[in-house]
PDB file of C-alpha atoms in Angstrom:
ATOM      1  CA  MET A  23      28.280 -74.796  -2.348  1.00 50.00           C
ATOM      2  CA  LYS A  24      27.359 -72.102  -4.896  1.00 50.00           C
ATOM      3  CA  LYS A  25      24.030 -71.549  -3.142  1.00 52.00           C
ATOM      4  CA  GLY A  26      25.701 -71.087   0.178  1.00 55.00           C
ATOM      5  CA  LYS A  27      28.173 -68.651  -1.287  1.00 54.00           C
ATOM      6  CA  GLY A  28      25.327 -66.674  -2.884  1.00 56.00           C
ATOM      7  CA  CYS A  29      23.485 -66.400   0.437  1.00 53.00           C
ATOM      8  CA  LEU A  30      26.640 -65.155   2.117  1.00 53.00           C
ATOM      9  CA  ILE A  31      27.098 -62.461  -0.541  1.00 57.00           C
ATOM     10  CA  SER A  32      23.431 -61.395  -0.174  1.00 58.00           C
ATOM     11  CA  ILE A  33      23.799 -61.075   3.589  1.00 58.00           C
ATOM     12  CA  ILE A  34      26.924 -58.947   3.193  1.00 59.00           C
ATOM     13  CA  VAL A  35      25.215 -56.659   0.652  1.00 52.00           C
ATOM     14  CA  VAL A  36      22.166 -56.210   2.914  1.00 50.00           C
ATOM     15  CA  PHE A  37      24.403 -55.430   5.878  1.00 56.00           C
ATOM     16  CA  ILE A  38      26.293 -52.785   3.875  1.00 58.00           C
ATOM     17  CA  LEU A  39      23.001 -51.228   2.695  1.00 55.00           C
ATOM     18  CA  ILE A  40      21.739 -51.020   6.311  1.00 52.00           C
ATOM     19  CA  ILE A  41      24.915 -49.199   7.367  1.00 53.00           C
ATOM     20  CA  ILE A  42      24.656 -46.734   4.459  1.00 51.00           C
ATOM     21  CA  ILE A  43      20.936 -46.043   5.049  1.00 48.00           C
ATOM     22  CA  GLY A  44      21.579 -45.629   8.761  1.00 53.00           C
ATOM     23  CA  ALA A  45      24.382 -43.158   8.136  1.00 50.00           C
ATOM     24  CA  LEU A  46      22.327 -41.184   5.636  1.00 50.00           C
ATOM     25  CA  GLY A  47      19.295 -41.179   7.950  1.00 53.00           C
ATOM     26  CA  ASN A  48      21.031 -40.021  11.135  1.00 51.00           C
ATOM     27  CA  SER A  49      23.256 -37.260   9.775  1.00 50.00           C
ATOM     28  CA  PRO A  50      20.626 -34.601   8.892  1.00 51.00           C
ATOM     29  CA  LYS A  51      18.742 -35.241  12.156  1.00 37.00           C
ATOM     30  CA  ASP A  52      21.913 -34.890  14.200  1.00 39.00           C
ATOM     31  CA  GLU A  53      22.758 -31.595  12.506  1.00 43.00           C
ATOM     32  CA  LYS A  54      19.214 -30.298  13.006  1.00 31.00           C
ATOM     33  CA  ALA A  55      19.377 -31.267  16.659  1.00 30.00           C
ATOM     34  CA  LYS A  56      22.612 -29.319  17.044  1.00 33.00           C
ATOM     35  CA  ASP A  57      21.024 -26.317  15.342  1.00 35.00           C
ATOM     36  CA  ASN A  58      18.047 -26.497  17.667  1.00 30.00           C
ATOM     37  CA  ILE A  59      20.273 -26.738  20.724  1.00 29.00           C
ATOM     38  CA  ALA A  60      22.222 -23.671  19.606  1.00 36.00           C
ATOM     39  CA  GLU A  61      19.008 -21.777  18.885  1.00 46.00           C
ATOM     40  CA  THR A  62      17.576 -22.852  22.207  1.00 41.00           C
ATOM     41  CA  LYS A  63      20.693 -21.621  23.981  1.00 45.00           C
ATOM     42  CA  SER A  64      20.561 -18.381  22.027  1.00 50.00           C
ATOM     43  CA  GLU A  65      16.912 -17.838  22.903  1.00 50.00           C
ATOM     44  CA  SER A  66      17.699 -18.716  26.508  1.00 55.00           C
ATOM     45  CA  SER A  67      20.576 -16.200  26.542  1.00 56.00           C
ATOM     46  CA  VAL A  68      18.291 -13.497  25.140  1.00 54.00           C
ATOM     47  CA  SER A  69      15.706 -14.307  27.788  1.00 57.00           C
ATOM     48  CA  LYS A  70      18.351 -14.154  30.489  1.00 60.00           C
ATOM     49  CA  ASP A  71      19.629 -10.831  29.137  1.00 60.00           C
ATOM     50  CA  ILE A  72      16.086  -9.434  29.200  1.00 58.00           C
ATOM     51  CA  GLU A  73      15.594 -10.756  32.724  1.00 62.00           C
ATOM     52  CA  LYS A  74      18.899  -9.215  33.837  1.00 60.00           C
ATOM     53  CA  LYS A  75      17.938  -5.878  32.243  1.00 56.00           C
ATOM     54  CA  ASP A  76      14.544  -5.957  33.955  1.00 57.00           C
ATOM     55  CA  GLU A  77      16.186  -6.799  37.285  1.00 63.00           C
ATOM     56  CA  LYS A  78      18.705  -3.966  36.859  1.00 57.00           C
ATOM     57  CA  GLU A  79      15.920  -1.504  36.082  1.00 56.00           C
ATOM     58  CA  LYS A  80      14.036  -2.678  39.169  1.00 48.00           C
ATOM     59  CA  GLU A  81      17.196  -2.319  41.278  1.00 58.00           C
ATOM     60  CA  ASP A  82      17.812   1.178  39.850  1.00 51.00           C
ATOM     61  CA  ILE A  83      14.242   2.176  40.744  1.00 49.00           C
ATOM     62  CA  LYS A  84      14.688   0.773  44.245  1.00 48.00           C
ATOM     63  CA  GLU A  85      18.035   2.574  44.574  1.00 52.00           C
ATOM     64  CA  ASP A  86      16.526   5.880  43.391  1.00 51.00           C
ATOM     65  CA  LYS A  87      13.632   5.444  45.819  1.00 47.00           C
ATOM     66  CA  LYS A  88      16.057   4.632  48.635  1.00 53.00           C
ATOM     67  CA  GLU A  89      18.166   7.707  47.810  1.00 61.00           C
ATOM     68  CA  ASP A  90      15.023   9.865  47.820  1.00 73.00           C
ATOM     69  CA  GLU A  91      14.119   8.477  51.241  1.00 83.00           C
ATOM     70  CA  ASP A  92      17.562   9.452  52.541  1.00 89.00           C
ATOM     71  CA  ILE A  93      17.127  13.102  51.504  1.00 96.00           C
ATOM     72  CA  VAL A  94      15.384  15.398  53.993  1.00 98.00           C
ATOM     73  CA  LYS A  95      14.095  18.279  51.878  1.00 97.00           C
ATOM     74  CA  SER A  96      13.174  21.841  52.862  1.00 97.00           C
ATOM     75  CA  GLY A  97      10.428  21.859  55.467  1.00 97.00           C
ATOM     76  CA  GLN A  98       9.903  21.278  59.189  1.00 98.00           C
ATOM     77  CA  TYR A  99      10.267  17.890  60.856  1.00 98.00           C
ATOM     78  CA  GLN A 100       9.900  16.325  64.271  1.00 98.00           C
ATOM     79  CA  VAL A 101      12.959  14.223  65.041  1.00 98.00           C
ATOM     80  CA  GLY A 102      12.129  10.645  65.977  1.00 98.00           C
ATOM     81  CA  LYS A 103       8.762  10.856  64.243  1.00 97.00           C
ATOM     82  CA  ASP A 104       9.307  12.322  60.785  1.00 97.00           C
ATOM     83  CA  ILE A 105      13.051  11.679  60.527  1.00 98.00           C
ATOM     84  CA  PRO A 106      15.497   9.565  62.565  1.00 98.00           C
ATOM     85  CA  ALA A 107      17.707  11.104  65.224  1.00 98.00           C
ATOM     86  CA  GLY A 108      21.405  11.299  64.384  1.00 98.00           C
ATOM     87  CA  GLU A 109      23.991  13.393  62.592  1.00 98.00           C
ATOM     88  CA  TYR A 110      23.221  15.011  59.255  1.00 98.00           C
ATOM     89  CA  LYS A 111      25.185  16.881  56.632  1.00 98.00           C
ATOM     90  CA  VAL A 112      23.113  19.757  55.285  1.00 98.00           C
ATOM     91  CA  PHE A 113      23.686  21.099  51.766  1.00 97.00           C
ATOM     92  CA  SER A 114      22.499  24.478  50.488  1.00 96.00           C
ATOM     93  CA  ASP A 115      20.339  24.929  47.402  1.00 94.00           C
ATOM     94  CA  SER A 116      21.149  28.654  47.230  1.00 90.00           C
ATOM     95  CA  ASN A 117      23.236  31.394  48.860  1.00 88.00           C
ATOM     96  CA  ASN A 118      20.614  32.022  51.532  1.00 91.00           C
ATOM     97  CA  ALA A 119      20.102  28.545  52.992  1.00 97.00           C
ATOM     98  CA  TYR A 120      18.789  28.411  56.557  1.00 98.00           C
ATOM     99  CA  ILE A 121      18.735  25.727  59.257  1.00 98.00           C
ATOM    100  CA  GLU A 122      17.027  25.905  62.635  1.00 98.00           C
ATOM    101  CA  VAL A 123      16.757  23.317  65.404  1.00 98.00           C
ATOM    102  CA  SER A 124      14.267  23.893  68.225  1.00 98.00           C
ATOM    103  CA  SER A 125      13.312  22.122  71.425  1.00 97.00           C
ATOM    104  CA  ASP A 126       9.582  22.401  70.663  1.00 97.00           C
ATOM    105  CA  SER A 127       7.120  23.627  68.049  1.00 95.00           C
ATOM    106  CA  SER A 128       6.075  26.811  69.857  1.00 95.00           C
ATOM    107  CA  GLY A 129       7.961  29.012  67.422  1.00 91.00           C
ATOM    108  CA  GLY A 130       9.279  31.095  70.305  1.00 94.00           C
ATOM    109  CA  PHE A 131      12.800  32.501  70.269  1.00 94.00           C
ATOM    110  CA  ASP A 132      13.595  30.735  73.550  1.00 95.00           C
ATOM    111  CA  SER A 133      12.905  27.337  71.987  1.00 96.00           C
ATOM    112  CA  ILE A 134      15.607  27.757  69.320  1.00 97.00           C
ATOM    113  CA  LEU A 135      18.635  25.613  70.148  1.00 97.00           C
ATOM    114  CA  PHE A 136      20.620  26.898  67.168  1.00 96.00           C
ATOM    115  CA  ASN A 137      20.104  28.423  63.750  1.00 96.00           C
ATOM    116  CA  ASP A 138      22.406  29.375  60.920  1.00 96.00           C
ATOM    117  CA  ASN A 139      22.485  30.936  57.473  1.00 95.00           C
ATOM    118  CA  PHE A 140      24.986  29.279  55.134  1.00 95.00           C
ATOM    119  CA  LYS A 141      26.014  29.128  51.486  1.00 92.00           C
ATOM    120  CA  THR A 142      27.551  25.687  51.037  1.00 94.00           C
ATOM    121  CA  PHE A 143      27.137  22.973  53.675  1.00 96.00           C
ATOM    122  CA  THR A 144      27.018  22.465  57.416  1.00 97.00           C
ATOM    123  CA  TYR A 145      26.424  19.741  60.005  1.00 98.00           C
ATOM    124  CA  ALA A 146      23.697  19.105  62.567  1.00 98.00           C
ATOM    125  CA  LYS A 147      23.290  16.564  65.369  1.00 98.00           C
ATOM    126  CA  LEU A 148      19.629  15.905  66.119  1.00 98.00           C
ATOM    127  CA  ASP A 149      18.055  14.309  69.187  1.00 98.00           C
ATOM    128  CA  GLU A 150      14.587  12.811  69.434  1.00 98.00           C
ATOM    129  CA  ASN A 151      11.685  15.240  69.980  1.00 97.00           C
ATOM    130  CA  GLN A 152      13.651  18.171  68.618  1.00 98.00           C
ATOM    131  CA  TYR A 153      12.310  20.065  65.608  1.00 99.00           C
ATOM    132  CA  LEU A 154      14.301  20.672  62.427  1.00 98.00           C
ATOM    133  CA  LYS A 155      13.506  23.483  60.000  1.00 98.00           C
ATOM    134  CA  LEU A 156      15.219  23.644  56.603  1.00 98.00           C
ATOM    135  CA  SER A 157      14.904  26.413  54.040  1.00 98.00           C
ATOM    136  CA  ASN A 158      16.635  26.347  50.626  1.00 98.00           C
ATOM    137  CA  CYS A 159      18.628  23.293  51.681  1.00 98.00           C
ATOM    138  CA  TYR A 160      18.415  19.545  52.265  1.00 98.00           C
ATOM    139  CA  ALA A 161      19.890  17.126  54.798  1.00 98.00           C
ATOM    140  CA  ILE A 162      21.416  13.670  54.343  1.00 98.00           C
ATOM    141  CA  PRO A 163      22.469  11.226  57.097  1.00 97.00           C
ATOM    142  CA  VAL A 164      26.196  11.787  57.567  1.00 96.00           C
ATOM    143  CA  GLU A 165      27.140   8.175  56.818  1.00 94.00           C
ATOM    144  CA  LYS A 166      25.464   8.460  53.390  1.00 95.00           C
ATOM    145  CA  ALA A 167      26.510  12.007  52.530  1.00 94.00           C
ATOM    146  CA  LYS A 168      29.200  12.839  49.998  1.00 90.00           C
ATOM    147  CA  LYS A 169      32.507  13.795  51.556  1.00 87.00           C
ATOM    148  CA  PHE A 170      34.284  17.026  50.696  1.00 91.00           C
ATOM    149  CA  GLU A 171      36.701  16.510  47.785  1.00 88.00           C
ATOM    150  CA  ASP A 172      37.437  20.014  46.475  1.00 88.00           C
ATOM    151  CA  ALA A 173      40.970  21.372  46.518  1.00 85.00           C
ATOM    152  CA  GLU A 174      39.948  24.721  48.030  1.00 91.00           C
ATOM    153  CA  ILE A 175      38.732  24.893  51.646  1.00 96.00           C
ATOM    154  CA  LYS A 176      36.464  27.919  51.899  1.00 94.00           C
ATOM    155  CA  ASP A 177      33.014  28.826  53.282  1.00 95.00           C
ATOM    156  CA  GLY A 178      31.413  25.873  55.031  1.00 96.00           C
ATOM    157  CA  MET A 179      31.605  23.580  58.051  1.00 97.00           C
ATOM    158  CA  TYR A 180      34.100  20.742  57.807  1.00 97.00           C
ATOM    159  CA  LYS A 181      34.339  17.597  59.890  1.00 97.00           C
ATOM    160  CA  VAL A 182      37.988  16.920  60.643  1.00 97.00           C
ATOM    161  CA  GLY A 183      39.050  13.414  59.699  1.00 96.00           C
ATOM    162  CA  VAL A 184      36.153  13.135  57.237  1.00 95.00           C
ATOM    163  CA  ASP A 185      36.170  16.218  55.007  1.00 96.00           C
ATOM    164  CA  ILE A 186      39.674  17.460  55.763  1.00 97.00           C
ATOM    165  CA  PRO A 187      42.678  15.910  57.550  1.00 97.00           C
ATOM    166  CA  ALA A 188      43.744  16.871  61.048  1.00 98.00           C
ATOM    167  CA  GLY A 189      46.627  19.295  61.230  1.00 98.00           C
ATOM    168  CA  GLU A 190      47.616  22.945  61.204  1.00 98.00           C
ATOM    169  CA  TYR A 191      45.841  25.355  58.846  1.00 98.00           C
ATOM    170  CA  ASN A 192      46.500  28.897  57.728  1.00 98.00           C
ATOM    171  CA  ILE A 193      43.178  30.703  57.250  1.00 98.00           C
ATOM    172  CA  THR A 194      43.245  33.876  55.146  1.00 98.00           C
ATOM    173  CA  ALA A 195      40.299  36.265  55.144  1.00 98.00           C
ATOM    174  CA  SER A 196      38.658  37.348  51.879  1.00 96.00           C
ATOM    175  CA  GLY A 197      36.751  40.135  53.634  1.00 93.00           C
ATOM    176  CA  ASN A 198      35.432  40.020  57.173  1.00 97.00           C
ATOM    177  CA  GLY A 199      36.610  36.505  57.908  1.00 98.00           C
ATOM    178  CA  TYR A 200      35.408  34.220  60.681  1.00 98.00           C
ATOM    179  CA  TYR A 201      36.415  30.775  61.915  1.00 98.00           C
ATOM    180  CA  GLU A 202      35.087  28.559  64.669  1.00 98.00           C
ATOM    181  CA  ILE A 203      36.406  25.246  66.004  1.00 98.00           C
ATOM    182  CA  ASN A 204      33.926  23.116  67.901  1.00 97.00           C
ATOM    183  CA  ASN A 205      33.584  19.636  69.358  1.00 96.00           C
ATOM    184  CA  THR A 206      29.913  19.543  68.353  1.00 95.00           C
ATOM    185  CA  PRO A 207      28.357  21.409  65.420  1.00 96.00           C
ATOM    186  CA  HIS A 208      26.447  24.570  66.411  1.00 94.00           C
ATOM    187  CA  ASP A 209      26.982  24.097  70.153  1.00 92.00           C
ATOM    188  CA  MET A 210      27.959  27.394  71.792  1.00 90.00           C
ATOM    189  CA  MET A 211      28.979  25.567  74.960  1.00 91.00           C
ATOM    190  CA  ASN A 212      31.535  23.422  73.131  1.00 91.00           C
ATOM    191  CA  ILE A 213      33.393  26.102  71.148  1.00 96.00           C
ATOM    192  CA  ILE A 214      37.149  25.530  71.420  1.00 97.00           C
ATOM    193  CA  SER A 215      38.150  28.732  69.644  1.00 98.00           C
ATOM    194  CA  ASN A 216      36.694  31.313  67.266  1.00 98.00           C
ATOM    195  CA  ASP A 217      37.653  34.706  65.896  1.00 98.00           C
ATOM    196  CA  ASN A 218      36.706  37.494  63.504  1.00 98.00           C
ATOM    197  CA  PHE A 219      39.640  38.733  61.404  1.00 98.00           C
ATOM    198  CA  THR A 220      40.587  40.564  58.227  1.00 98.00           C
ATOM    199  CA  ASP A 221      44.116  39.186  57.800  1.00 98.00           C
ATOM    200  CA  ASN A 222      44.923  35.575  58.669  1.00 98.00           C
ATOM    201  CA  ARG A 223      44.827  33.060  61.521  1.00 98.00           C
ATOM    202  CA  ILE A 224      46.795  29.840  62.126  1.00 98.00           C
ATOM    203  CA  VAL A 225      44.830  27.059  63.854  1.00 98.00           C
ATOM    204  CA  THR A 226      45.238  23.361  64.655  1.00 98.00           C
ATOM    205  CA  VAL A 227      42.341  20.904  64.410  1.00 98.00           C
ATOM    206  CA  GLN A 228      41.982  17.283  65.504  1.00 98.00           C
ATOM    207  CA  ASP A 229      39.944  14.331  64.230  1.00 98.00           C
ATOM    208  CA  GLY A 230      36.301  14.530  65.290  1.00 97.00           C
ATOM    209  CA  GLN A 231      36.293  18.315  65.620  1.00 98.00           C
ATOM    210  CA  TYR A 232      34.358  20.691  63.354  1.00 98.00           C
ATOM    211  CA  ILE A 233      35.702  23.870  61.820  1.00 98.00           C
ATOM    212  CA  LYS A 234      33.443  26.538  60.380  1.00 98.00           C
ATOM    213  CA  ILE A 235      34.901  29.019  57.901  1.00 97.00           C
ATOM    214  CA  SER A 236      33.197  32.150  56.606  1.00 96.00           C
ATOM    215  CA  ASN A 237      34.598  34.679  54.105  1.00 97.00           C
ATOM    216  CA  ALA A 238      37.995  32.990  54.203  1.00 98.00           C
ATOM    217  CA  ILE A 239      40.144  30.292  52.608  1.00 98.00           C
ATOM    218  CA  ALA A 240      42.087  27.691  54.589  1.00 98.00           C
ATOM    219  CA  LYS A 241      45.236  25.841  53.519  1.00 97.00           C
ATOM    220  CA  ILE A 242      46.974  23.093  55.441  1.00 96.00           C
ATOM    221  CA  ASN A 243      50.536  23.848  56.564  1.00 93.00           C
ATOM    222  CA  ASN A 244      52.727  20.984  55.387  1.00 82.00           C
TER     223      ASN A 244
END
């Protein structure tokens, strides 16, 4: 009976020792594993951040390149070959910007469809096989061009419904003033009204029309 009791006690002691050794053996490994997982996640996050930064830089380069492709700089171009046909907003680089659209490349006066000197911005609608000449200015497709946001409506060509709202305007000259309302930019055959003046003129414009103002300031009549 004593021998049996002694064996039982020995078994219990061994069992307890196994539990203690197991607990002591697993704990440091478990903690190290957790540390490694955290470090792995941290390294992964850093890698992802670097990848995201690289991707953003690539996207920025692509965006800059795309924006450059949208800008038609000073020079002469054949529409449909060098640049797409369509409507463009043309911005000046100086006070003596010049735009010219011709039916051919002969350089003859008869081939000029329209030309204009301007200080701020204007519009142009271009058809295939026409020729565009820009000097001290650049053109951007109208759907990608910045809209007019200034408070003061002065020298420039404005697209009604895009740059300024439709409505009645009081135009006051700041010298030898001029205004022109047109259905198509720079089309003499589609002029709705125009006038030279030194005082003021009251006009009404509708969406889709263009109004050109020179040496004058326009304010909407509320």
